[in-house]
């Protein structure tokens, strides 16, 4: 039987493109999201790319950190061979501007949900001898000092910690965990969440706006890299250099990164 892929946050953006990328590899799909109509539209498009079944589950993962969604998915389609934890909230903005409720939702959806689903996936596959793949979507904000992104950064840094902390345990299994660390994706979040905090006419801000990654190309790279067993995927190449520089010279890196942002 073909492999089953479960993707959260599959109704738009990178999650949608991941659905198409896996469909092109003729894998069975189980797409999760809150909006049934948008999920159905993505499912119809994915079904044109594959002969394998495409199923959807409209659900709110915040209800119980995804536990009931996992049970429904397993009952309906079986244990997924590949789990992609993509659902997330941006979480950008000044700390004073975010309400406590908004901050808690960011931490829950970006951290508690993917870690809960990751644990359920690992428990389901720990003793099996066939390869399985766990893909967690982190962010450059998880390792870079981005201004006005405290809760975003905190929520994504947890996924990096999980990857490091689980590596020893997973090395005796056939579970391949890959953590994806992209920079800016062209999904509209930059204009809505980041641009309002940038200085007007800043050259670096303009460069950032034009360096956003194409979600379709990122999705293709994620699928290829995950199935090869890669553990960390930083995108693009320029970000790999920036991340390395940040580790070597964090104070200088912090000043450079903060340059295009306005103070309040």
CSV table of N, CA and C in Angstrom, one decimal, residues 79 119-132 169-170 172-175:
chain,number,residue,atom,x,y,z
A,79,UNK,N,-2.6,4.6,10.7
A,79,UNK,CA,-1.5,5.4,11.2
A,79,UNK,C,-0.7,6.0,10.0
A,119,UNK,N,4.7,13.3,19.5
A,119,UNK,CA,4.8,12.2,20.5
A,119,UNK,C,3.9,11.1,20.1
A,120,UNK,N,2.6,11.4,19.6
A,120,UNK,CA,1.7,10.3,19.2
A,120,UNK,C,2.3,9.5,18.0
A,121,UNK,N,2.9,10.3,17.1
A,121,UNK,CA,3.5,9.7,15.9
A,121,UNK,C,4.6,8.7,16.3
A,122,UNK,N,5.5,9.2,17.2
A,122,UNK,CA,6.7,8.5,17.6
A,122,UNK,C,6.2,7.2,18.3
A,123,UNK,N,5.2,7.4,19.2
A,123,UNK,CA,4.8,6.2,19.9
A,123,UNK,C,4.2,5.1,19.0
A,124,UNK,N,3.5,5.6,17.9
A,124,UNK,CA,2.9,4.7,17.0
A,124,UNK,C,3.9,3.9,16.1
A,125,UNK,N,5.1,4.5,15.9
A,125,UNK,CA,6.1,4.0,15.0
A,125,UNK,C,7.4,3.4,15.7
A,126,UNK,N,7.5,3.6,17.1
A,126,UNK,CA,8.7,3.4,17.7
A,126,UNK,C,9.2,1.9,17.5
A,127,UNK,N,8.3,1.0,17.5
A,127,UNK,CA,8.8,-0.4,17.4
A,127,UNK,C,8.6,-1.0,16.0
A,128,UNK,N,8.1,-0.2,15.1
A,128,UNK,CA,8.0,-0.7,13.7
A,128,UNK,C,9.3,-0.6,13.0
A,129,UNK,N,9.5,-1.5,12.0
A,129,UNK,CA,10.8,-1.5,11.3
A,129,UNK,C,10.7,-0.9,9.9
A,130,UNK,N,9.6,-0.4,9.5
A,130,UNK,CA,9.5,0.3,8.2
A,130,UNK,C,9.8,1.8,8.5
A,131,UNK,N,10.4,2.4,7.5
A,131,UNK,CA,10.7,3.9,7.7
A,131,UNK,C,9.5,4.7,7.8
A,132,UNK,N,9.5,5.7,8.7
A,132,UNK,CA,8.5,6.7,8.8
A,132,UNK,C,9.1,8.1,8.9
A,169,UNK,N,17.2,9.3,21.2
A,169,UNK,CA,16.2,8.2,21.3
A,169,UNK,C,15.8,7.7,19.9
A,170,UNK,N,15.7,8.6,18.9
A,170,UNK,CA,15.2,8.2,17.6
A,170,UNK,C,16.3,7.4,16.8
A,172,UNK,N,17.7,4.8,17.3
A,172,UNK,CA,17.6,3.3,17.4
A,172,UNK,C,16.3,2.9,16.7
A,173,UNK,N,15.6,3.9,16.1
A,173,UNK,CA,14.3,3.6,15.4
A,173,UNK,C,14.5,3.8,13.9
A,174,UNK,N,13.4,3.6,13.2
A,174,UNK,CA,13.3,3.9,11.8
A,174,UNK,C,12.5,5.2,11.5
A,175,UNK,N,12.4,6.0,12.6
A,175,UNK,CA,11.7,7.3,12.5
A,175,UNK,C,12.7,8.4,12.1
